[in-house]
Short mmCIF file of C-alpha atoms and ligand atoms in Angstrom, two decimals:
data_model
loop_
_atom_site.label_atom_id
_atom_site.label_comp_id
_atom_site.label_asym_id
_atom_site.label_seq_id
_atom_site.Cartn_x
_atom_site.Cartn_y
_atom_site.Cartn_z
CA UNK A 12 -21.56 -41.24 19.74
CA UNK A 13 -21.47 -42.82 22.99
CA UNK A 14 -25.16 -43.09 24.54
CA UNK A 15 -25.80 -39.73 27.21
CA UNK A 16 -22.77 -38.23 25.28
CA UNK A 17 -24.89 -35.93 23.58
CA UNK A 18 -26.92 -34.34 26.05
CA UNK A 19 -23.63 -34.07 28.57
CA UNK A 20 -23.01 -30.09 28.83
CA UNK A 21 -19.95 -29.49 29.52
CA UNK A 22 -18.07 -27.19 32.57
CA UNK A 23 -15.17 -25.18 32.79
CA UNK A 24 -13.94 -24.40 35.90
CA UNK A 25 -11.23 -21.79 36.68
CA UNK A 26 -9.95 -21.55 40.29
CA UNK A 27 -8.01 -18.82 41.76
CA UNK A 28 -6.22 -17.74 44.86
CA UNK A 29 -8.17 -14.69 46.59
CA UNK A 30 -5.32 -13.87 49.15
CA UNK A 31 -1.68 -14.17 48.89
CA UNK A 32 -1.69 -17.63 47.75
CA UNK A 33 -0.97 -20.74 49.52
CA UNK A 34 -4.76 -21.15 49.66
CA UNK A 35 -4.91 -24.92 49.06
CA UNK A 36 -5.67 -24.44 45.19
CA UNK A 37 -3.75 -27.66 44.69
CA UNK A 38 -6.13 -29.74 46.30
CA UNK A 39 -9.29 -27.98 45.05
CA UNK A 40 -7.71 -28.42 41.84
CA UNK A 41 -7.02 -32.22 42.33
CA UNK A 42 -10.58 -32.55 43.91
CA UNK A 43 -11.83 -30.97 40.23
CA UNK A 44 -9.40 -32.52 38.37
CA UNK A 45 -11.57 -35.96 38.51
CA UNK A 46 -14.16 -34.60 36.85
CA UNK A 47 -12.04 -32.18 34.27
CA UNK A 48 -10.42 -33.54 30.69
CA UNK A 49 -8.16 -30.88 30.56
CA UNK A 50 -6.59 -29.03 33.15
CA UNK A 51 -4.50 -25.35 32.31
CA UNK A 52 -1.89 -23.64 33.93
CA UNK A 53 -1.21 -20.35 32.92
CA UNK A 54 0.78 -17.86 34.08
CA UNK A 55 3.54 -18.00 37.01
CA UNK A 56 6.75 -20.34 37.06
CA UNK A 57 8.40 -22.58 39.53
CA UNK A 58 7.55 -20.23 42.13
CA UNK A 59 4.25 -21.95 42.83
CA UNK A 60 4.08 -24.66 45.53
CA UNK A 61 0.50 -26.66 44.91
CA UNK A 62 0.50 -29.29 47.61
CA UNK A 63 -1.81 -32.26 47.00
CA UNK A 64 -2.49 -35.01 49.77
CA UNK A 65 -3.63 -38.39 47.97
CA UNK A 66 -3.67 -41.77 48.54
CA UNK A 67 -1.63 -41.20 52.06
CA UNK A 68 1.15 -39.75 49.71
CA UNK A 69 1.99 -36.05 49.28
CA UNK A 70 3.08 -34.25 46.10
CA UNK A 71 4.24 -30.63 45.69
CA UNK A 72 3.90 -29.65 42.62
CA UNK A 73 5.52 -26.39 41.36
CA UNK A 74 5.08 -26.39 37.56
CA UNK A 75 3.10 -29.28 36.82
CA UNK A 76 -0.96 -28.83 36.70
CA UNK A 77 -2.17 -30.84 39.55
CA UNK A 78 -4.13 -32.55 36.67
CA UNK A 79 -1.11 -34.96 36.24
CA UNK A 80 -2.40 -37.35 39.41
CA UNK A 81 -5.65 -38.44 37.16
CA UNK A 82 -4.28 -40.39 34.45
CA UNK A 83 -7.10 -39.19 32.12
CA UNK A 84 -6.72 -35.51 32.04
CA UNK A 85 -4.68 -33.84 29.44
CA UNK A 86 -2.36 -31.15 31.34
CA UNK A 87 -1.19 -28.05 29.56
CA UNK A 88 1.46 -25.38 30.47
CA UNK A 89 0.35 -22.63 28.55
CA UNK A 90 2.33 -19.58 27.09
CA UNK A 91 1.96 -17.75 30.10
CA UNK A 92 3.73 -19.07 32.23
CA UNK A 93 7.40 -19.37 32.75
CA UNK A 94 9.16 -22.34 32.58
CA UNK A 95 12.30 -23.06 33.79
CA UNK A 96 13.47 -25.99 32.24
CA UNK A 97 15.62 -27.12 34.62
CA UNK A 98 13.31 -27.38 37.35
CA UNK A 99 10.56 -28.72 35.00
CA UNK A 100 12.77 -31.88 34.01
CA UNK A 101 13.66 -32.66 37.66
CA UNK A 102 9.64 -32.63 38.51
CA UNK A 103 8.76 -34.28 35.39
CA UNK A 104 11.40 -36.92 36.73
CA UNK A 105 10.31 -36.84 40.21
CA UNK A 106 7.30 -37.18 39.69
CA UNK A 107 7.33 -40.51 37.18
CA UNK A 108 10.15 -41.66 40.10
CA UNK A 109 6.78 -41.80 42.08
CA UNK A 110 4.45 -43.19 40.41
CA UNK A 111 2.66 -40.82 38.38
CA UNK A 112 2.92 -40.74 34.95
CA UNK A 113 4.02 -38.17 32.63
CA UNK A 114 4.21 -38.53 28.81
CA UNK A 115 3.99 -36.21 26.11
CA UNK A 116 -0.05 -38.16 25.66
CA UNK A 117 -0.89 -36.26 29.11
CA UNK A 118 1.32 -33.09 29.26
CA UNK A 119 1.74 -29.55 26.56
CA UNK A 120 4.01 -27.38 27.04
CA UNK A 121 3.37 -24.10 25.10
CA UNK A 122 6.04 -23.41 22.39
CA UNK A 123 5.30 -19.60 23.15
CA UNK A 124 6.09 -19.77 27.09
CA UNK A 125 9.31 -18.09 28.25
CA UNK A 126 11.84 -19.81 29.51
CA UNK A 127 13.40 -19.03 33.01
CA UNK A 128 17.62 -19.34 32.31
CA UNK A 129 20.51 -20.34 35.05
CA UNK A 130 20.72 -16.35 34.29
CA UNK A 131 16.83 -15.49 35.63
CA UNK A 132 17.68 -17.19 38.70
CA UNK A 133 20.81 -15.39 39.78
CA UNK A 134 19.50 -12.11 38.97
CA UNK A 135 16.92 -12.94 41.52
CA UNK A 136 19.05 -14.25 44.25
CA UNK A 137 20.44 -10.49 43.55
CA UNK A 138 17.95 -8.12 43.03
CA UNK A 139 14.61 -10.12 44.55
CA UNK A 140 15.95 -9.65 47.98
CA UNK A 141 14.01 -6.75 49.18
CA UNK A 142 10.63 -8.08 47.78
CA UNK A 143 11.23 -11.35 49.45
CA UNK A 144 10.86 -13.38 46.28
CA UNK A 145 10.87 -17.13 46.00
CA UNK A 146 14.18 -16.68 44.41
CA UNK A 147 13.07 -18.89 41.14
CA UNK A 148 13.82 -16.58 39.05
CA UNK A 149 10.23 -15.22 37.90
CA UNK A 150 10.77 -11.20 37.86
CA UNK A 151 13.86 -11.50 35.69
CA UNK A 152 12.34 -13.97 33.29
CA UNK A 153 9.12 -11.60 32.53
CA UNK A 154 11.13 -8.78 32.63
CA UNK A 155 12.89 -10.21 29.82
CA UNK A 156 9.54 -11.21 28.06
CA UNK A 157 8.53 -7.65 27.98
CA UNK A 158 12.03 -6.40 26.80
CA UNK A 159 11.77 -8.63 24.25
CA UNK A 160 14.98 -9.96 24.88
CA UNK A 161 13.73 -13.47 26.18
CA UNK A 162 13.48 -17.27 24.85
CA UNK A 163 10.75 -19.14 24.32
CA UNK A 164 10.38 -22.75 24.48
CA UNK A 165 10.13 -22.66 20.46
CA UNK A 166 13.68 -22.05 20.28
CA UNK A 167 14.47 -25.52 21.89
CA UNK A 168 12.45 -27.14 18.79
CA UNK A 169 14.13 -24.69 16.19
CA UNK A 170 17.61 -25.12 17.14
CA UNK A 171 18.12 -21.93 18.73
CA UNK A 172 18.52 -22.54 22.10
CA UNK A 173 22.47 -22.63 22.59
CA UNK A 174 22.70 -19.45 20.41
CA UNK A 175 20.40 -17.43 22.13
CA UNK A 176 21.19 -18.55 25.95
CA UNK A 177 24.98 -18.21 24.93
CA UNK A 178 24.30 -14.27 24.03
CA UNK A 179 22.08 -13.91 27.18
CA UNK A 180 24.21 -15.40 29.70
CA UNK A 181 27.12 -13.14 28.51
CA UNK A 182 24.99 -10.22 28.43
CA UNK A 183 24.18 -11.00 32.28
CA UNK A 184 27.70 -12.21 33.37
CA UNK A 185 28.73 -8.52 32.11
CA UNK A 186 26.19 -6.75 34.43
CA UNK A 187 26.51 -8.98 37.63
CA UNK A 188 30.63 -8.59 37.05
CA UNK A 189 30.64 -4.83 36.20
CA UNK A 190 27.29 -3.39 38.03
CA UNK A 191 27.56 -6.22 40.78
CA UNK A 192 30.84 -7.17 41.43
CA UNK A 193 30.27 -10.97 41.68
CA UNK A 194 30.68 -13.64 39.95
CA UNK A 195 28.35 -15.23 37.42
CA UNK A 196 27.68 -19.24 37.90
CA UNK A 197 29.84 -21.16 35.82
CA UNK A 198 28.70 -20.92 31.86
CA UNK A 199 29.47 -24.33 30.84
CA UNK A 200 27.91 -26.27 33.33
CA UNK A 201 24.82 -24.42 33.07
CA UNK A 202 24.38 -24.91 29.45
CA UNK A 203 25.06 -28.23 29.88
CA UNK A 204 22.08 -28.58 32.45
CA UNK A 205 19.90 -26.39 30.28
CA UNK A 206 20.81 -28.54 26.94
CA UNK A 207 20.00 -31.87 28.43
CA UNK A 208 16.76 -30.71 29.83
CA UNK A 209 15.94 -29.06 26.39
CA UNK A 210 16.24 -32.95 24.89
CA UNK A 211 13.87 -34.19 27.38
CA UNK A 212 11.28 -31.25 27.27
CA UNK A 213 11.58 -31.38 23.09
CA UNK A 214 8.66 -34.22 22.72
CA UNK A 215 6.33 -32.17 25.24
CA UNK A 216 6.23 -28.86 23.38
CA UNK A 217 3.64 -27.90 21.10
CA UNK A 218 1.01 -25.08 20.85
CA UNK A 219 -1.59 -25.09 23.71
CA UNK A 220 -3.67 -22.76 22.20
CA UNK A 221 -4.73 -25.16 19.75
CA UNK A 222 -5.49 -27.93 22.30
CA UNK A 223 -7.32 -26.22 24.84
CA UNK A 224 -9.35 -24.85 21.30
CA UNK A 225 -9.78 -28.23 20.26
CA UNK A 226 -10.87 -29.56 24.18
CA UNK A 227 -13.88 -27.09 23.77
CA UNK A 228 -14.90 -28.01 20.11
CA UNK A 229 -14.81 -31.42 21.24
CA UNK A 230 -16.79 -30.11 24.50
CA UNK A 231 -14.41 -31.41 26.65
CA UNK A 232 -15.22 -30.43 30.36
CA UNK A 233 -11.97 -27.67 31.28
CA UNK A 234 -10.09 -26.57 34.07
CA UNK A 235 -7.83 -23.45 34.66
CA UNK A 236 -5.58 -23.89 37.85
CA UNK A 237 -4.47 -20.21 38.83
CA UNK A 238 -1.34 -19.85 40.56
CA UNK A 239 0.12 -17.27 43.21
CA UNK A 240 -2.83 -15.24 44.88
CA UNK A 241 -4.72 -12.48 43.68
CA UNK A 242 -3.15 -9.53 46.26
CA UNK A 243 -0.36 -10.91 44.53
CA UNK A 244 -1.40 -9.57 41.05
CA UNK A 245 1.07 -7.33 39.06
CA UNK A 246 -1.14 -4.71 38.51
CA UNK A 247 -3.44 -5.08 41.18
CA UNK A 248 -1.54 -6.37 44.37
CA UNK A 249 0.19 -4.39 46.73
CA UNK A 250 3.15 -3.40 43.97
CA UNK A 251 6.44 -3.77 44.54
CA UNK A 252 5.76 -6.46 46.90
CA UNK A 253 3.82 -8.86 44.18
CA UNK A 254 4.64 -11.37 41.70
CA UNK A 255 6.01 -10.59 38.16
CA UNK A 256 2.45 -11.76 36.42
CA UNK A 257 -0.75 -11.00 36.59
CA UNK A 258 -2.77 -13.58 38.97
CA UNK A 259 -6.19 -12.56 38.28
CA UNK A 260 -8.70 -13.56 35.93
CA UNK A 261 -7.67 -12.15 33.43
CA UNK A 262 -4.27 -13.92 32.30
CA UNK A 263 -6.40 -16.91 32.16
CA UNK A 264 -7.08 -15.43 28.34
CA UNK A 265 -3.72 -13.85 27.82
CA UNK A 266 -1.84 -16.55 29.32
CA UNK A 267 -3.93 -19.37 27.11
CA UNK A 268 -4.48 -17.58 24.50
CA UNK A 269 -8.55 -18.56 24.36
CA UNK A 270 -11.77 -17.14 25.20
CA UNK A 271 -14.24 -19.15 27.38
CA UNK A 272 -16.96 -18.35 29.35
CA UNK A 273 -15.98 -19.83 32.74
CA UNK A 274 -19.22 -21.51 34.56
CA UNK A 275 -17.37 -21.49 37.83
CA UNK A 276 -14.97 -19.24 38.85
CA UNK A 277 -14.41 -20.42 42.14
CA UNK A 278 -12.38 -18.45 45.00
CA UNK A 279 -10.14 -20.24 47.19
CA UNK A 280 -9.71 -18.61 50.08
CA UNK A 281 -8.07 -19.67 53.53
CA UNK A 282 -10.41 -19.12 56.83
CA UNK A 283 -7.36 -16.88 57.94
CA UNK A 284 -4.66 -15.19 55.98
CA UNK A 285 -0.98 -16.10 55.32
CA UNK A 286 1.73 -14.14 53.04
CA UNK A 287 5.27 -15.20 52.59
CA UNK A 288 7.66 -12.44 51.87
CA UNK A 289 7.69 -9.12 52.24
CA UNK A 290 5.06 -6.35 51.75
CA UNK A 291 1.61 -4.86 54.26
CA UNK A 292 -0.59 -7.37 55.72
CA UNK A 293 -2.64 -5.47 57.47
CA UNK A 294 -4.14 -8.48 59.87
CA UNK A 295 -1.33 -10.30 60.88
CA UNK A 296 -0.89 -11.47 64.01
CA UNK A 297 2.62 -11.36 65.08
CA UNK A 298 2.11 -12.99 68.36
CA UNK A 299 0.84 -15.88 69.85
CA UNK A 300 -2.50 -16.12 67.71
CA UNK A 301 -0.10 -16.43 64.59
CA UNK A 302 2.81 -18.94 66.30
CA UNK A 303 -0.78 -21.01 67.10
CA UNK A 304 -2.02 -20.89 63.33
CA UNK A 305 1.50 -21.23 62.05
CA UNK A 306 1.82 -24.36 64.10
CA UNK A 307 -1.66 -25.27 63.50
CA UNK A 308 -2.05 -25.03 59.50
CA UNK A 309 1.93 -26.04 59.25
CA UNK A 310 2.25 -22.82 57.45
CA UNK A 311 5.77 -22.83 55.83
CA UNK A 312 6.30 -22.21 52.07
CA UNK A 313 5.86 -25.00 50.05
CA UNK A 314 8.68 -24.12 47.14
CA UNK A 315 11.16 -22.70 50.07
CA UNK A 316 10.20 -23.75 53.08
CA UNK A 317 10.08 -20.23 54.90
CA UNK A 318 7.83 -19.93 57.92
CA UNK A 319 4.69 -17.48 56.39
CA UNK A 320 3.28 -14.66 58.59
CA UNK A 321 -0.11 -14.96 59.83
CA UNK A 322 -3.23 -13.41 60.83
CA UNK A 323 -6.68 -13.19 60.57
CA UNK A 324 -9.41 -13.10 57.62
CA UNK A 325 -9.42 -10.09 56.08
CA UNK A 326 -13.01 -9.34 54.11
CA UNK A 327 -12.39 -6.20 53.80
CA UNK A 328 -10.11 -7.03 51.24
CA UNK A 329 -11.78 -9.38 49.28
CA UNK A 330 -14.59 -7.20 48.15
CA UNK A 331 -12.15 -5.60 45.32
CA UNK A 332 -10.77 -9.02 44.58
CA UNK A 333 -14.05 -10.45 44.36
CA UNK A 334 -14.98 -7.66 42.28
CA UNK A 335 -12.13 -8.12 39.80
CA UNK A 336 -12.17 -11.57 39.12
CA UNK A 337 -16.40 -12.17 38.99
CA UNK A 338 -16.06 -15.27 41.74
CA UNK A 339 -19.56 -17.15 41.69
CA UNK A 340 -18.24 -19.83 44.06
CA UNK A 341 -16.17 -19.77 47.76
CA UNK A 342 -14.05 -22.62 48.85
CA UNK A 343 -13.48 -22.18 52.61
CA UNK A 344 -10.25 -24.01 53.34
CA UNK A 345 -8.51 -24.75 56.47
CA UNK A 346 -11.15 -23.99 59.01
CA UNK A 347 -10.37 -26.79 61.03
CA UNK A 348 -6.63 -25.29 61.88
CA UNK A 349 -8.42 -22.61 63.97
CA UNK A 350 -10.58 -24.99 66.23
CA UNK A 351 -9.52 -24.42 69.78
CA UNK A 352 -9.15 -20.65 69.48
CA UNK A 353 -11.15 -18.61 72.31
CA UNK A 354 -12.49 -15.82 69.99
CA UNK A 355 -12.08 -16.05 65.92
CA UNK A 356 -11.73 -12.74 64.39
CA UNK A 357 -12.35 -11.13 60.42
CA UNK A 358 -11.32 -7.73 59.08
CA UNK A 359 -14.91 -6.52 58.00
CA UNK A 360 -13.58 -2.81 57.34
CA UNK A 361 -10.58 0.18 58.14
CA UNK A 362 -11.04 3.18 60.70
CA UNK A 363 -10.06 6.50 60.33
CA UNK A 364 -6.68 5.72 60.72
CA UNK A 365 -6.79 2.80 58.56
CA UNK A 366 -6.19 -0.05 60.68
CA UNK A 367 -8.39 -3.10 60.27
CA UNK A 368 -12.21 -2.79 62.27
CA UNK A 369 -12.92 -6.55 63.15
CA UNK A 370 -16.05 -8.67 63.57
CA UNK A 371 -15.75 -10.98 66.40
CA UNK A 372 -16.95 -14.91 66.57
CA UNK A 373 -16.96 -17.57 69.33
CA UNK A 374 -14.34 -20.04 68.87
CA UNK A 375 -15.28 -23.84 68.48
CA UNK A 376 -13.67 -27.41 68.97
CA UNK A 377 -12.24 -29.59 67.02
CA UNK A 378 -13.96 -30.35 63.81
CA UNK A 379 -10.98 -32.10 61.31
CA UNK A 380 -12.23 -34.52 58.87
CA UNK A 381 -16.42 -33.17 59.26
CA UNK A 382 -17.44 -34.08 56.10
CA UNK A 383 -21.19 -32.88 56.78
CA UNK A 384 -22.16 -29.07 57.16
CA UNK A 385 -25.28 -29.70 59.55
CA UNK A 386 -21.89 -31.28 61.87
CA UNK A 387 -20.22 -28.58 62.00
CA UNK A 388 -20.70 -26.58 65.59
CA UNK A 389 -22.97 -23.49 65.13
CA UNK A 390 -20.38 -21.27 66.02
CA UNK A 391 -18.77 -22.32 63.11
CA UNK A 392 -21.52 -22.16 60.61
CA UNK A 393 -21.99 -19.07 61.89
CA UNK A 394 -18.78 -17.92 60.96
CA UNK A 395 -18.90 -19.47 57.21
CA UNK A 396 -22.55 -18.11 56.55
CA UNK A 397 -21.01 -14.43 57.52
CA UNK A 398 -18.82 -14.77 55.16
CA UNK A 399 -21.52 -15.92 52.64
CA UNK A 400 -23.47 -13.09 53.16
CA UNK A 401 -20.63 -10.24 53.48
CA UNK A 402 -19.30 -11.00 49.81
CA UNK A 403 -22.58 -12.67 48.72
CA UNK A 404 -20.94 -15.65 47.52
CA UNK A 405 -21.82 -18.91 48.28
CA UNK A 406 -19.54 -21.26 49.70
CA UNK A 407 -19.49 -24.58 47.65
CA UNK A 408 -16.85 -26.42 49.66
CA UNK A 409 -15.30 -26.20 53.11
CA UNK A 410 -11.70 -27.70 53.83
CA UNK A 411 -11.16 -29.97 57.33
CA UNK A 412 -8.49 -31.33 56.79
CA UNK A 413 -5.44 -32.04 54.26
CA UNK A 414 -6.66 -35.50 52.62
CA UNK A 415 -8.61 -35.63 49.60
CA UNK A 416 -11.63 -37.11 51.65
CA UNK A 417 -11.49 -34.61 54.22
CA UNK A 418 -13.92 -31.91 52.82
CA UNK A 419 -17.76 -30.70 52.79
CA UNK A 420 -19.23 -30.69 49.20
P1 IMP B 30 8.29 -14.25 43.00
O1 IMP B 30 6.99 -14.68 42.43
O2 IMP B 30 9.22 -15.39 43.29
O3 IMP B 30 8.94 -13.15 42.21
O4 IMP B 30 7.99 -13.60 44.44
C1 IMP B 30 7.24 -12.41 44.60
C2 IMP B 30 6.33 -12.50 45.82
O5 IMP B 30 5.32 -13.47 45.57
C3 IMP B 30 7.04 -12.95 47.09
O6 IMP B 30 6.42 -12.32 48.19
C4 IMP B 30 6.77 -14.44 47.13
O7 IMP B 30 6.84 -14.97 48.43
C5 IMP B 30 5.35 -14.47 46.60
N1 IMP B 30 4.99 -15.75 45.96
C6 IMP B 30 5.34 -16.20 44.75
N2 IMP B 30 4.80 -17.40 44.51
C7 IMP B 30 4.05 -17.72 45.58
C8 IMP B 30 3.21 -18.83 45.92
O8 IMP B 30 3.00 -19.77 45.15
N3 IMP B 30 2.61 -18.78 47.15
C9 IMP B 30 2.77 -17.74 47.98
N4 IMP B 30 3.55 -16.67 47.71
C10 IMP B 30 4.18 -16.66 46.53
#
């Protein structure tokens, strides 16, 4: 036993988006990662965009736990998510094309997890439309999940891949030809995309379960990296306009498949609010004060570049959220992109009518890279110990800024 090793207690960590995602999770996650042996992702697809700043380079990451940029962590896509092999190849490649590496030593991929098919992702270009979905196919895959019609991962390691994607792709050529009237992508070319990423995904898969188990017998220090938002929740967002999984606390057993007590379950929440697609938001600003925050937090989607609506904090609905997920921690993030604004505003509750009552706070200049909390103006303490005290939470860390250094601890 290492000296100190036996007195170390160690942490798990889950952190979740408490808006509509696009939060900066990826870069709490990274922040976390240094300290974590294990980090989990598990529910959600491709659709996810976690955008990391490090080293002056920037990754996206869509599938891949932002673990993967600290060589030491073990990084684990559990059987909750969905995983479109595809895409996962072409980030597994990108990424070792720049530098970071990914082996089957430092990455899991859970047997169980669905697999999104060529299939999935037409049948959202045609049906996800209305919702305003990221288009990665996510709805169709879980819809096929709970059908029981899907394939998992385990079928690339049993043989039964080109069987079972064969009889699903005809199954959907026949609806989008007879229900749709156009035509399906071309079959062979597909399979021969899917196939070839099925060879290099083969020496990643294995059951997750068992290793995150094994990380907490071995009291390995664990982190959960949610994905999505929680007002984007299945069950508990603002349904139809949601994802297709359940981004609350929640999947975080279902999706791993193992029950720990999280010691912090940390909310990440942006110091105003963005949502990309469709669906109510009921403080956006859809006039100068959002062009200004757009422009300001560069606030276009980071898996399809759409421009996000905007508008201000809104508390109001976080007290649910914060109620459903048990957050003991607050990371404030972005609260140097609205520096320069006159008057800052938060929805603290609805009138009669139902429209958002607001709490109003002085503006303040320009406070990027602060790195102290005594620095920051008053007006903008002010506005962060509000918050505090309005979903009695603390706040643990406070975003200025996109690079890994630029943050209050
Ligand atoms: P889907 O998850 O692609 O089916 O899209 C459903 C809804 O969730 C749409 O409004 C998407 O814009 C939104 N969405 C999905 N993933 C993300 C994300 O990572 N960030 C923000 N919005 C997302």
């Amino acid at each position: 036993m290492i000296p100190g090793e036996e007195t170390r207690k160690p942490i798990s960590a889950i952190v979740l988006g408490a808006q509509w995602g696009d939060e900066g999770k990826g870069r709490v996650v990274d922040i976390l990662a240094a300290d974590s042996e294990v980090v989990v992702r598990y529910q959600g697809g491709a659709n996810a965009g976690h955008t990391v700043f490090a080293d002056g380079n920037k990754y996206v990451f869509h599938l891949l736990p932002s673990g993967v940029l600290h060589p030491e962590a073990l990084n684990i896509i559990a059987h909750g998510c969905v995983v479109d092999p595809i895409a996962l190849a072409r980030e597994i490649k990108g990424a070792s094309d720049a530098g970071i590496l990914i082996s089957p030593k430092n990455l899991i991929i859970s047997a169980g997890a669905h697999m999104v098919t060529p299939a999935h992702r037409f049948m959202d270009s045609l049906l996800g439309g209305h919702i305003g979905t990221t288009g990665r196919g996510i709805g169709p895959a879980y819809s096929d999940r709970a059908q029981r019609t899907g394939i998992r991962l385990s079928s690339i390691l049993d043989g039964s891949l080109r069987r079972l994607w064969g009889a699903q792709a005809l199954h959907y050529r026949r609806v989008t030809e007879r229900l749709h009237e156009k035509e399906f992508p071309d079959l062979d070319a597909q399979t021969n995309l899917m196939m070839a990423a099925a060879k290099l995904l083969q020496p990643y898969i294995g059951d997750t379960a068992a290793a995150i188990r094994s990380a907490i017998w071995r009291g390995k220090n664990i982190l959960y990296e949610g994905a999505q938002g929680a007002l984007l929740d299945l069950d508990q967002g603002s349904y139809p306009y949601v994802t297709s999984s359940n981004t609350t606390i929640g999947s975080a057993y279902s999706g791993g498949g193992v029950f720990l007590e999280f010691d912090r379950r940390i909310a990440v929440m942006k110091a105003y609010a963005t949502r990309v697609g469709n669906g109510p938001f009921p403080t956006e600003q859809n006039n100068e004060t959002g062009e200004f925050l757009r422009g300001r937090g560069k606030e276009f989607g980071a898996t399809t570049g759409r421009p996000r609506r905007c508008g201000w904090l809104d508390l109001h609905m976080m007290k649910p959220v914060f109620a459903a997920n048990g957050f003991n921690e607050i990371v404030l993030t972005k609260i140097d992109c609205l520096a320069g604004l006159d008057k800052i505003f938060a929805a603290v509750g609805r009138d009669d009518e139902g429209k958002p009552v607001y709490q109003a706070f002085a503006g303040w200049g320009d406070v990027a890279g602060t790195r102290l909390y005594g620095k920051l103006p008053a007006e903008c303490r002010k506005f962060v110990e509000f918050i505090k005290d309005y979903l009695r939470v603390d706040v643990t860390m406070i975003s200025t800024g996109p690079r890994r250094e630029q943050i209050i601890l």
